mmCIF file of C-alpha atoms in Angstrom:
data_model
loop_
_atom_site.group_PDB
_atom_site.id
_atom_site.type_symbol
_atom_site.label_atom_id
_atom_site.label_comp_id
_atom_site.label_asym_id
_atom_site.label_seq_id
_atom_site.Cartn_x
_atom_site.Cartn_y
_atom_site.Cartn_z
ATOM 1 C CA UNK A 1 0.000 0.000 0.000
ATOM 2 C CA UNK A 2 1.216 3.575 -0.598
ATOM 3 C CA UNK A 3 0.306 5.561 3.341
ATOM 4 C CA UNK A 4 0.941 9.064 3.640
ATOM 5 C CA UNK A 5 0.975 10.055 7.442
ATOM 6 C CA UNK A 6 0.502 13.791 8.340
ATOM 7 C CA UNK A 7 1.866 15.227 11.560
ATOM 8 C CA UNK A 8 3.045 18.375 12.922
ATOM 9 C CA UNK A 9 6.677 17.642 13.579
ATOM 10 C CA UNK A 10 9.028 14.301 14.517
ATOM 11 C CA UNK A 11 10.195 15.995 17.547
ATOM 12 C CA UNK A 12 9.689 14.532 20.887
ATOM 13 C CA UNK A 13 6.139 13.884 21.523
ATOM 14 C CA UNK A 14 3.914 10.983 22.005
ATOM 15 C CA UNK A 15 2.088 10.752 18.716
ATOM 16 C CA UNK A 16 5.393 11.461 16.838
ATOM 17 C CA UNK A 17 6.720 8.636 18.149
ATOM 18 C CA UNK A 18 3.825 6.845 17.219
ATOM 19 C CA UNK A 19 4.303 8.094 13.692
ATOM 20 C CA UNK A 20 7.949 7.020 13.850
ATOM 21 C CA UNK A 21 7.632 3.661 14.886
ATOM 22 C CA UNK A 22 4.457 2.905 12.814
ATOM 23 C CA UNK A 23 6.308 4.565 9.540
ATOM 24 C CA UNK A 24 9.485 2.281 10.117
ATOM 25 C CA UNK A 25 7.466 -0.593 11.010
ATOM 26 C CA UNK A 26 5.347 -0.516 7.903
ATOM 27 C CA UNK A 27 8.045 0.246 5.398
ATOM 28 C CA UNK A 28 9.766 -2.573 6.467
ATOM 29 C CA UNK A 29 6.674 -4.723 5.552
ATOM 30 C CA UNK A 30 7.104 -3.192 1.584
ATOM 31 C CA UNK A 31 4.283 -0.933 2.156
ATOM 32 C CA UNK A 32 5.171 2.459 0.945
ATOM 33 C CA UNK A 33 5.811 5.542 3.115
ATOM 34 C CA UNK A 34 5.594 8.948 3.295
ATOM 35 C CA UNK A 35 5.325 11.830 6.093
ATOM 36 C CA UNK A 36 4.329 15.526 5.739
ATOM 37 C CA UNK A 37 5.455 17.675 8.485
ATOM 38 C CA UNK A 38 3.778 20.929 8.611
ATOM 39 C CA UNK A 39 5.113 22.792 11.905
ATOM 40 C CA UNK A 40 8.565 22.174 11.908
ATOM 41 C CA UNK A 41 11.120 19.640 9.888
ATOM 42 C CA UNK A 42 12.800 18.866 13.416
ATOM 43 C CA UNK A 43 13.566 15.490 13.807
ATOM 44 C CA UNK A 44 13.905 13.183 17.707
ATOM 45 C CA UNK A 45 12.800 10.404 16.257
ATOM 46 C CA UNK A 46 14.772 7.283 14.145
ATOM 47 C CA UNK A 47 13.344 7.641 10.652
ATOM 48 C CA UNK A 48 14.153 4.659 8.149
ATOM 49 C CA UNK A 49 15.866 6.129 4.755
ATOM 50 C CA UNK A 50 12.768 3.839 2.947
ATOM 51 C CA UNK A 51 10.519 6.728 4.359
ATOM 52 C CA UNK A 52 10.217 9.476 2.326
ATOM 53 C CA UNK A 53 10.086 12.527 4.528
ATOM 54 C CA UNK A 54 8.374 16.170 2.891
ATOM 55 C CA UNK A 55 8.839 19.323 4.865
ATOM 56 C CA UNK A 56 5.705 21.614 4.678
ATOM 57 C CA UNK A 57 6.885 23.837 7.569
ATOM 58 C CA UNK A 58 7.900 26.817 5.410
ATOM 59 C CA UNK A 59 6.500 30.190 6.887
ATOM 60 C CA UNK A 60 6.272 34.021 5.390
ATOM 61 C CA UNK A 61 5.569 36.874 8.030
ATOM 62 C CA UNK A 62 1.251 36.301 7.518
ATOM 63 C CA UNK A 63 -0.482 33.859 9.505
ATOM 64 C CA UNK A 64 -3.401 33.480 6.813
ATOM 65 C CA UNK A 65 -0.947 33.437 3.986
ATOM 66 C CA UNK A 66 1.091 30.326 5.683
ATOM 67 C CA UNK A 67 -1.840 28.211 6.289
ATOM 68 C CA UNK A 68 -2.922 28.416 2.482
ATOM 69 C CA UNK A 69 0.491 28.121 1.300
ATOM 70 C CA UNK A 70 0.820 24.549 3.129
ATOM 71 C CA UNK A 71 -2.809 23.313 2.274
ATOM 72 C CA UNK A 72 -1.702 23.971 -1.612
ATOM 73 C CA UNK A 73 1.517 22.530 -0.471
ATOM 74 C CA UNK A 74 0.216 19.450 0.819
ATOM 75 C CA UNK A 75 -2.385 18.904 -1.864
ATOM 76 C CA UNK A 76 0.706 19.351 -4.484
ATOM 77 C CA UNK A 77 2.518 16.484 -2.818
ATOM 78 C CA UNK A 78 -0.750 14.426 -2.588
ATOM 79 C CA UNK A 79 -1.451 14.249 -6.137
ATOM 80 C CA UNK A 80 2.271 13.078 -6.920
ATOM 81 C CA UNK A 81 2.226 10.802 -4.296
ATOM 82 C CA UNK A 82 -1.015 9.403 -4.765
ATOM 83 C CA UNK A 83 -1.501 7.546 -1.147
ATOM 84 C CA UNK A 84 -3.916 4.842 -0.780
ATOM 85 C CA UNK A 85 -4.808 6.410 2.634
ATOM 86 C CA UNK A 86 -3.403 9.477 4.309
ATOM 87 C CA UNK A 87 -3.591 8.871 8.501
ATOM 88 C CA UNK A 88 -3.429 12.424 10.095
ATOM 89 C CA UNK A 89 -2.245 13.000 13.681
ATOM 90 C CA UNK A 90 -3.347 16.003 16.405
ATOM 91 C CA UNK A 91 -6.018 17.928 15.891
ATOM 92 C CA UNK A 92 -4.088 21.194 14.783
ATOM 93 C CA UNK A 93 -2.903 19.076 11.758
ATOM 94 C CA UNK A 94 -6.330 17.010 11.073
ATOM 95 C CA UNK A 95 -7.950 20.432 10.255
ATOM 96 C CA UNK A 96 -5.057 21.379 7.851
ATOM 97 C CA UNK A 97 -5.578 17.087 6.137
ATOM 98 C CA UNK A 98 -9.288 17.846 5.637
ATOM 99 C CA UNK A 99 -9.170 20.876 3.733
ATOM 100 C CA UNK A 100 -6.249 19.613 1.732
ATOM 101 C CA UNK A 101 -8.292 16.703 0.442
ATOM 102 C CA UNK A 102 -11.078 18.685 -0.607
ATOM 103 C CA UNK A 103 -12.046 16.695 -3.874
ATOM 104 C CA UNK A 104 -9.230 14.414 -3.759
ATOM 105 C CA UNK A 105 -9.402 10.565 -4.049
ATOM 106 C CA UNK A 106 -7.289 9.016 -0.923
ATOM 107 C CA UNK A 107 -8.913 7.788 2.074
ATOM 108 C CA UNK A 108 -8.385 10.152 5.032
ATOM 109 C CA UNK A 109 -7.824 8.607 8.307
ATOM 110 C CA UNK A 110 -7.754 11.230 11.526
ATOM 111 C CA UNK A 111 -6.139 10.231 14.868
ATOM 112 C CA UNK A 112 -7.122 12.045 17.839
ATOM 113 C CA UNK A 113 -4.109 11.456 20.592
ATOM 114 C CA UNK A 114 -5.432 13.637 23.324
ATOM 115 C CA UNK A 115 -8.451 13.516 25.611
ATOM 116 C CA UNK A 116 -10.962 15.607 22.868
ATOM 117 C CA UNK A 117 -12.894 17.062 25.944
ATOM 118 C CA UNK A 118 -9.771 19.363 27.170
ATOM 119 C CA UNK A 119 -7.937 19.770 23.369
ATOM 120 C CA UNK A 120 -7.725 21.872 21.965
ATOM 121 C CA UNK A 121 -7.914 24.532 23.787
ATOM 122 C CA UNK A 122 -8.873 27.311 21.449
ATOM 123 C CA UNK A 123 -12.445 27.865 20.660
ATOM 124 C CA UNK A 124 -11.950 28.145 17.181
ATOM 125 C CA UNK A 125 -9.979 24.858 16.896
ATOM 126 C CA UNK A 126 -13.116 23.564 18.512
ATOM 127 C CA UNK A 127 -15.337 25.065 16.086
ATOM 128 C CA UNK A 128 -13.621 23.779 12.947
ATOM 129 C CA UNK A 129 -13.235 20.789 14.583
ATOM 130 C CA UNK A 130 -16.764 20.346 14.768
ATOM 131 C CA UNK A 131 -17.476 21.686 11.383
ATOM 132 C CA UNK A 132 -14.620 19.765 9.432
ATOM 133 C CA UNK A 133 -14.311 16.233 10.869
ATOM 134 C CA UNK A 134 -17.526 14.952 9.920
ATOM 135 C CA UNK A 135 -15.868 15.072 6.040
ATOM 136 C CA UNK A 136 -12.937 12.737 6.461
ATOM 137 C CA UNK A 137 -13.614 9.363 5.995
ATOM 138 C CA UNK A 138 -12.315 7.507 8.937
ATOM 139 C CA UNK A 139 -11.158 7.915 12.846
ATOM 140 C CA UNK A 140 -8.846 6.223 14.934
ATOM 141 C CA UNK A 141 -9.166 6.845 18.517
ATOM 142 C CA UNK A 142 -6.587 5.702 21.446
ATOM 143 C CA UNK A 143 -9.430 4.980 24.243
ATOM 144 C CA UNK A 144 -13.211 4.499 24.565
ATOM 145 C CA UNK A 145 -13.461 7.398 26.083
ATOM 146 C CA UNK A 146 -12.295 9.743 23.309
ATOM 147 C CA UNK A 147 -14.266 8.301 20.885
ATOM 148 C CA UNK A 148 -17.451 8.445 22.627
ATOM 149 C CA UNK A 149 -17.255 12.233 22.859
ATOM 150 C CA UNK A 150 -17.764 12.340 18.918
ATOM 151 C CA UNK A 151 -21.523 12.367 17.236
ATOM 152 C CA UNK A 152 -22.547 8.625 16.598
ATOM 153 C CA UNK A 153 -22.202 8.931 12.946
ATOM 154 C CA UNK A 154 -18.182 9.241 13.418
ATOM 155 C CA UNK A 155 -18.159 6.316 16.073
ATOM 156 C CA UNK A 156 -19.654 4.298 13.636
ATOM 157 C CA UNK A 157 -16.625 5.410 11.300
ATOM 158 C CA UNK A 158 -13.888 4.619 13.672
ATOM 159 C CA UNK A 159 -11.727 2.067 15.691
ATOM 160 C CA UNK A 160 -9.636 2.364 18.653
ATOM 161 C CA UNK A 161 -6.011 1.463 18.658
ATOM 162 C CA UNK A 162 -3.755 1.980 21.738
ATOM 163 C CA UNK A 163 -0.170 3.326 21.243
ATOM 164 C CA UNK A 164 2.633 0.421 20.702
ATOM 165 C CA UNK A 165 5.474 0.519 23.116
ATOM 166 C CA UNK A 166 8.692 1.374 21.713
ATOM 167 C CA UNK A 167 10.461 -1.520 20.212
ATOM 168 C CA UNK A 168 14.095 -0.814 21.576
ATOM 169 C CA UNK A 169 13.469 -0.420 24.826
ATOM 170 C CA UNK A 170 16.359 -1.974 27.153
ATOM 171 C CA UNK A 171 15.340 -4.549 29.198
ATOM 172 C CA UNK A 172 14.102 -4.138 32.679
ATOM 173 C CA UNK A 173 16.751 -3.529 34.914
ATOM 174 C CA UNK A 174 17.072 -6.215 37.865
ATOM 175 C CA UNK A 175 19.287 -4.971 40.326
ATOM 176 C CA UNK A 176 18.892 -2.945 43.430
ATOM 177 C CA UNK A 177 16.851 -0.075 43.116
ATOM 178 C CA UNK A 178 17.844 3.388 43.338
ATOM 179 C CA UNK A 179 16.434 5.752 46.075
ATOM 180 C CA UNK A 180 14.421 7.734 43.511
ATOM 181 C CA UNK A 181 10.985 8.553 41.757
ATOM 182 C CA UNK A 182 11.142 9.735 38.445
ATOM 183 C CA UNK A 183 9.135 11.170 35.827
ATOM 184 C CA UNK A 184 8.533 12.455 32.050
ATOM 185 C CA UNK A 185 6.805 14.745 30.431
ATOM 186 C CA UNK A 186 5.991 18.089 28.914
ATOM 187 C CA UNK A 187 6.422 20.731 31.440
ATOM 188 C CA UNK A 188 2.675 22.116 30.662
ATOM 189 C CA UNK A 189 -0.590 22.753 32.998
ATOM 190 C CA UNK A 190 -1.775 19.488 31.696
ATOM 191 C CA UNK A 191 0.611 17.730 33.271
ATOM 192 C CA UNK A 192 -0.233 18.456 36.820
ATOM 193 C CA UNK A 193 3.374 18.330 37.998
ATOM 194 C CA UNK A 194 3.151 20.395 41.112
ATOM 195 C CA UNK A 195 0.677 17.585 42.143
ATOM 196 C CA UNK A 196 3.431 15.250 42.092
ATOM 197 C CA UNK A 197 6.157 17.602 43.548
ATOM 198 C CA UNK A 198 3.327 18.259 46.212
ATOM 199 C CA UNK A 199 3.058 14.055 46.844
ATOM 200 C CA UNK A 200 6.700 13.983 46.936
ATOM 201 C CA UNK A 201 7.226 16.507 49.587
ATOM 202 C CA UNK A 202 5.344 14.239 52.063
ATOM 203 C CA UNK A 203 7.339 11.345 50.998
ATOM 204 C CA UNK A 204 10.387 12.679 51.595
ATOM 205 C CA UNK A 205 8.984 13.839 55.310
ATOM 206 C CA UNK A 206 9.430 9.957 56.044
ATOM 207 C CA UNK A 207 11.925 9.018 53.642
ATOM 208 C CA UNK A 208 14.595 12.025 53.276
ATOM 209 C CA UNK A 209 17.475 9.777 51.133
ATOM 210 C CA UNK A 210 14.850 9.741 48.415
ATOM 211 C CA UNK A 211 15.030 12.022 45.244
ATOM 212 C CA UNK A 212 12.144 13.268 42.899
ATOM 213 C CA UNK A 213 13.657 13.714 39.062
ATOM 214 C CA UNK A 214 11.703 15.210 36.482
ATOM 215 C CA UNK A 215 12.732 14.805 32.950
ATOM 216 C CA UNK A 216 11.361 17.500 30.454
ATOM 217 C CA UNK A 217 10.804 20.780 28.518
ATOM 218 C CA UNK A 218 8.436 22.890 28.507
ATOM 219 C CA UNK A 219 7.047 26.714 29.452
ATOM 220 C CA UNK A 220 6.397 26.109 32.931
ATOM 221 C CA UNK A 221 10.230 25.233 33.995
ATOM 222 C CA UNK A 222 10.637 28.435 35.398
ATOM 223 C CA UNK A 223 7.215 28.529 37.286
ATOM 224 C CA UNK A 224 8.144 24.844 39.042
ATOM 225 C CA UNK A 225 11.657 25.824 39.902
ATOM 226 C CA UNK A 226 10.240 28.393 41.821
ATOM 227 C CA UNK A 227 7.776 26.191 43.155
ATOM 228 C CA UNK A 228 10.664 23.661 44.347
ATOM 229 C CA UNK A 229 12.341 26.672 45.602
ATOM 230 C CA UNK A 230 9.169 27.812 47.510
ATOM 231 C CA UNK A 231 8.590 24.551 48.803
ATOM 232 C CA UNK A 232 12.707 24.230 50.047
ATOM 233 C CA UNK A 233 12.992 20.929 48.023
ATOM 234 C CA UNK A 234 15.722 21.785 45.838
ATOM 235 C CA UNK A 235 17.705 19.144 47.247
ATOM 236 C CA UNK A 236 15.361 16.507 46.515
ATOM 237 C CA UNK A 237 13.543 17.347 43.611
ATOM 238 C CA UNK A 238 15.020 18.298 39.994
ATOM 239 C CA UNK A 239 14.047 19.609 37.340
ATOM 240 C CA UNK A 240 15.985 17.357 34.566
ATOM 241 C CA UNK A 241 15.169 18.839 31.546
ATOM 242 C CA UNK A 242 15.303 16.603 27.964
ATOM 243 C CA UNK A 243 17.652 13.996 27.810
ATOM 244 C CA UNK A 244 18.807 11.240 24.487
ATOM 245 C CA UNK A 245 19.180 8.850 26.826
ATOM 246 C CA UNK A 246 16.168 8.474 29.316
ATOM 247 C CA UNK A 247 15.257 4.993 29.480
ATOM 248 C CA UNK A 248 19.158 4.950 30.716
ATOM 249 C CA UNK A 249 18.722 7.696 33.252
ATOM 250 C CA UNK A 250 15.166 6.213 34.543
ATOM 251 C CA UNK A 251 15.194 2.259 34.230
ATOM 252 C CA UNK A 252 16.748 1.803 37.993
ATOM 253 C CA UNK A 253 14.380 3.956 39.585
ATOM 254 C CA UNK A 254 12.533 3.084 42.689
ATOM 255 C CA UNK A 255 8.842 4.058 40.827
ATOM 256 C CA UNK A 256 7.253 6.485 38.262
ATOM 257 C CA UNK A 257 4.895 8.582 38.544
ATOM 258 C CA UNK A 258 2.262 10.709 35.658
ATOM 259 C CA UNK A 259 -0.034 13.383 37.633
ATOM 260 C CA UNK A 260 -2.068 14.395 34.887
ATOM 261 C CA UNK A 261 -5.032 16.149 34.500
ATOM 262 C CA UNK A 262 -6.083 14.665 31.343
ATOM 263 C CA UNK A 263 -4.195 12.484 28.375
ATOM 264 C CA UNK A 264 -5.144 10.063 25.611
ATOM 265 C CA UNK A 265 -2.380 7.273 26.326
ATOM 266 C CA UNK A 266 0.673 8.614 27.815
ATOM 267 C CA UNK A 267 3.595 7.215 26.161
ATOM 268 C CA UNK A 268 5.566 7.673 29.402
ATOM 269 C CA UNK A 269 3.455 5.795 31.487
ATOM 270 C CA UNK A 270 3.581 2.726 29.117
ATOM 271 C CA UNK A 271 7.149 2.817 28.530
ATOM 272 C CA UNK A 272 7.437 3.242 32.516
ATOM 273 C CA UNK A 273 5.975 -0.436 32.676
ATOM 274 C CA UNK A 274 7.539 -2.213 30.371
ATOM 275 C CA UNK A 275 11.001 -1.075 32.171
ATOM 276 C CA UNK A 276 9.204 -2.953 35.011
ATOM 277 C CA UNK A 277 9.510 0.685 37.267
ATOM 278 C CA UNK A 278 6.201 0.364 39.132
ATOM 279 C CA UNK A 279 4.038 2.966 37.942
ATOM 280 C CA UNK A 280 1.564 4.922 39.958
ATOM 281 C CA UNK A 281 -0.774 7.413 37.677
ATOM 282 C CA UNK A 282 -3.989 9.484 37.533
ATOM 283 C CA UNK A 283 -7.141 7.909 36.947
ATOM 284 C CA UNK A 284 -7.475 10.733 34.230
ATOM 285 C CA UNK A 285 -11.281 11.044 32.134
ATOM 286 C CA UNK A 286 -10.273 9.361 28.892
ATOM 287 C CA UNK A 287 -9.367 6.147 30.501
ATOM 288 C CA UNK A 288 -5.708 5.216 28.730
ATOM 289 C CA UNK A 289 -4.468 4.732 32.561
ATOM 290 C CA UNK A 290 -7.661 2.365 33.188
ATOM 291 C CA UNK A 291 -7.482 0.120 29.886
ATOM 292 C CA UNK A 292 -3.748 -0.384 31.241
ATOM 293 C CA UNK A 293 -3.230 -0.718 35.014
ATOM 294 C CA UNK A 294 -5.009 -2.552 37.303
ATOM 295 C CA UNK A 295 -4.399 -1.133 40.851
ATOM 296 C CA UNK A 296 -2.597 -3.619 43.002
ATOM 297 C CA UNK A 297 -1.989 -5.912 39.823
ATOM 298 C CA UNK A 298 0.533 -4.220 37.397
ATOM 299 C CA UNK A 299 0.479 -0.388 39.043
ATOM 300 C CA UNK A 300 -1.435 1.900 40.908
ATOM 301 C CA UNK A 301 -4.457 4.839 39.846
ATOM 302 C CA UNK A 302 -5.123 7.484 41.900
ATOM 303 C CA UNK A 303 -7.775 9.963 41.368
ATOM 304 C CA UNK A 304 -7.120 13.422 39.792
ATOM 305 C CA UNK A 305 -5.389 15.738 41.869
ATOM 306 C CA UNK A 306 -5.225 13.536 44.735
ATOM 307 C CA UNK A 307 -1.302 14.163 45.816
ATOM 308 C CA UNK A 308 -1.749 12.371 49.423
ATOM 309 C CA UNK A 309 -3.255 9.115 47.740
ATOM 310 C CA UNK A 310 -0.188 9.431 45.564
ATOM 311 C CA UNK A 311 1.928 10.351 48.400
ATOM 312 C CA UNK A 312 1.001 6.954 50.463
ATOM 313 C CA UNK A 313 1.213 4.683 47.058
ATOM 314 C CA UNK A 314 4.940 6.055 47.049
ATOM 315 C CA UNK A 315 5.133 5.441 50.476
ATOM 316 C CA UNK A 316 3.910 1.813 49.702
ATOM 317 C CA UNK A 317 6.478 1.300 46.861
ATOM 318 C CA UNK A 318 9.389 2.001 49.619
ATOM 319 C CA UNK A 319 8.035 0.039 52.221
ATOM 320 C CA UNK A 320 6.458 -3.167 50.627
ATOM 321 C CA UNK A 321 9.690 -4.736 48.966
ATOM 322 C CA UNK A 322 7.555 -7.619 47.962
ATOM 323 C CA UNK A 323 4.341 -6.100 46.573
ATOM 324 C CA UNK A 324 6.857 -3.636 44.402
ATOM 325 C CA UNK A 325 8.281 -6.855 42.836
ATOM 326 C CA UNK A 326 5.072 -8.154 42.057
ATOM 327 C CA UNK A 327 3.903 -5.452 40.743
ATOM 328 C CA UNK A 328 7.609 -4.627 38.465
ATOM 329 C CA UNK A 329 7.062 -7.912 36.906
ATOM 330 C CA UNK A 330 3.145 -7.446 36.303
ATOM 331 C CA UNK A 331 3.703 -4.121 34.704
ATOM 332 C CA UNK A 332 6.634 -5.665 31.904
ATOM 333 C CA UNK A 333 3.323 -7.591 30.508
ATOM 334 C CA UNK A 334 2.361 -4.478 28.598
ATOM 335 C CA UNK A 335 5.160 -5.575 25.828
ATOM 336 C CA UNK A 336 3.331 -8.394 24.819
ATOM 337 C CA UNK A 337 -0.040 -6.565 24.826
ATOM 338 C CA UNK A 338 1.351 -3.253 23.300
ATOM 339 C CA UNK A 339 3.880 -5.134 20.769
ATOM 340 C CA UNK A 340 4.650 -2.749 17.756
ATOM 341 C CA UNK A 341 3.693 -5.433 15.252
ATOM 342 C CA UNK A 342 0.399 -6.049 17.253
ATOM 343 C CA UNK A 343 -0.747 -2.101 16.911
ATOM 344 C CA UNK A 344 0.729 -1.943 13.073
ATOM 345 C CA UNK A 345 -1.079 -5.051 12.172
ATOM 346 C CA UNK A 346 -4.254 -3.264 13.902
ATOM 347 C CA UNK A 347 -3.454 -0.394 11.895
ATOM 348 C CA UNK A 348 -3.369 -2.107 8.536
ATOM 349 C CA UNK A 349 -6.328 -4.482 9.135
ATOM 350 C CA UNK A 350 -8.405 -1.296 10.052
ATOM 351 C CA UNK A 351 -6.946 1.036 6.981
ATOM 352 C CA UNK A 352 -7.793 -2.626 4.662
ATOM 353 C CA UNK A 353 -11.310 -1.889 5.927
ATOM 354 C CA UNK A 354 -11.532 1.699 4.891
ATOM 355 C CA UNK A 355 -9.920 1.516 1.786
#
């Protein structure tokens, strides 16, 4: 098959690794792959050289004059590429896909990869969300949840495929644990992280050898220094920044931890397991935490914005030597169930369908 993915960039992000791994995976089968960025030709990712990558990034000094230039852009490289099915991921870039297929032939596939009811943002984006969805052709959805906050006519048009867990991810680490908690993400508002720094501070009230890391970019670094700062933890929590090499820096960890307000599957979280760190996350609305972690089993949920029920499941993971190693080797089961080839051959079975 000829499958033209569009995303926004193949910097670090969860649903450009998706891309990435997906786009490698399926080249490799002799299927034949392209990838439009449209916001930026930086690149995090491993790309195969059997993808063939298009930059649609470029940008003059007008806002409205950019966004036409890259829908004619995109239609241009549709029409010589002629895809059997163009997947589009983020909403941003879903609403750029649908107007640049206006009266073309391909198949358009959008992937939502956030929880729909919090992103975007923007009212607008909303609005043409609304307005333009309804004339693509297909949807692929990470959860239940997301999909059911579309109209029944897209449901009906739709599947839901979880994120695969990164193929080349070292193995779980067996040793002795080091006396830290660790996490990574964006450093946004959705994250929530001064609900973790705030369940770490009463951790280390009991257990003062322990260290919070937090690996990540993002606007708010300045805002949580300060809040470490405020809080006199900056000798036990730290703010990490991006690193090339995290599943080195985080795979002998004593635990993880995701306090988010809202997600569609974090990436993190499932990579967290399948390094056998025991995981403890929010029990956020869209229900990618739920369809992967069963308290007590493979890792812990806590409700939104709960930091002491967080606080105490740390607390637990210190303490409970032998529930910890229960759960580590529990949580490595999401390999199997998140296996790259498992989600690509869900992938291909559903675009078979539309196409």
């Amino acid at each position: 098959m000829r499958i033209l993915f569009l995303i926004g960039s193949l910097a670090g992000g969860g649903a450009e690794r998706v891309v990435s791994e997906l786009a490698n995976s399926m080249v490799e089968k002799k299927d034949k792959v392209s990838i439009i960025t449209v916001a930026s030709d930086k690149k995090c990712y491993y790309i195969s050289p059997k993808v063939k990558l298009i930059d649609c990034s470029q940008r003059t000094s007008v806002v409205g004059i950019n966004f036409l230039k890259r829908i004619n852009e995109i239609r241009k490289w549709i029409k010589e590429i002629k895809p059997d099915v163009i997947i589009s991921f983020t909403v941003a870039v879903n609403i750029y896909s649908v107007l640049s297929c206006i009266g073309l032939e391909p198949k358009l596939i959008l992937a939502e990869r956030n929880d729909p009811r919090f992103d975007p943002a923007s009212k607008v984006a909303r609005i043409l969300r609304k307005l333009l969805y309804p004339l693509a052709d297909n949807y692929v959805f990470q959860t239940n949840g997301e999909k059911e906050f579309f109209s029944k006519k897209i449901q009906k048009r739709s599947s839901v495929i979880p994120n695969p867990v990164n193929p080349n991810l070292p193995r779980p680490y067996e040793g002795k644990r080091e006396k830290r908690f660790v996490t990574a993400v964006r450093l946004e508002p959705q994250k929530n992280i001064k609900m973790a720094i705030d369940a770490f501070r009463n951790v280390v009230k009991k257990h003062q050898d322990y260290i919070f890391e937090i690996y990540g970019e993002g606007p708010l670094y300045n805002d949580l220094q300060e809040y470490i700062n405020e809080l006199s933890l900056s000798n036990s929590v730290f703010l990490m920044g991006r690193t090339d090499k995290l599943y080195e820096r985080i795979r002998k960890a004593s635990g993880f931890v995701l306090s988010s307000d809202y997600e569609g599957i974090s990436n993190s979280m499932i990579e967290a397991m399948a390094l056998g760190l025991p995981t403890i996350s929010t029990d956020y609305p869209s229900g990618g935490a739920r369809d992967m972690i069963i308290t007590g089993e493979n890792g812990w949920l806590v409700p939104v914005g709960n930091s002491e029920k967080m606080s105490s499941i740390m607390c637990e993971v210190i303490e409970n030597n032998e529930k910890t190693l229960e759960i580590r080797r529990n949580a490595v089961g999401i390999r199997d169930k998140l296996d790259v080839n498992k989600i690509r051959t869900m992938w291909i079975d559903y675009i078979k369908r539309c196409i």
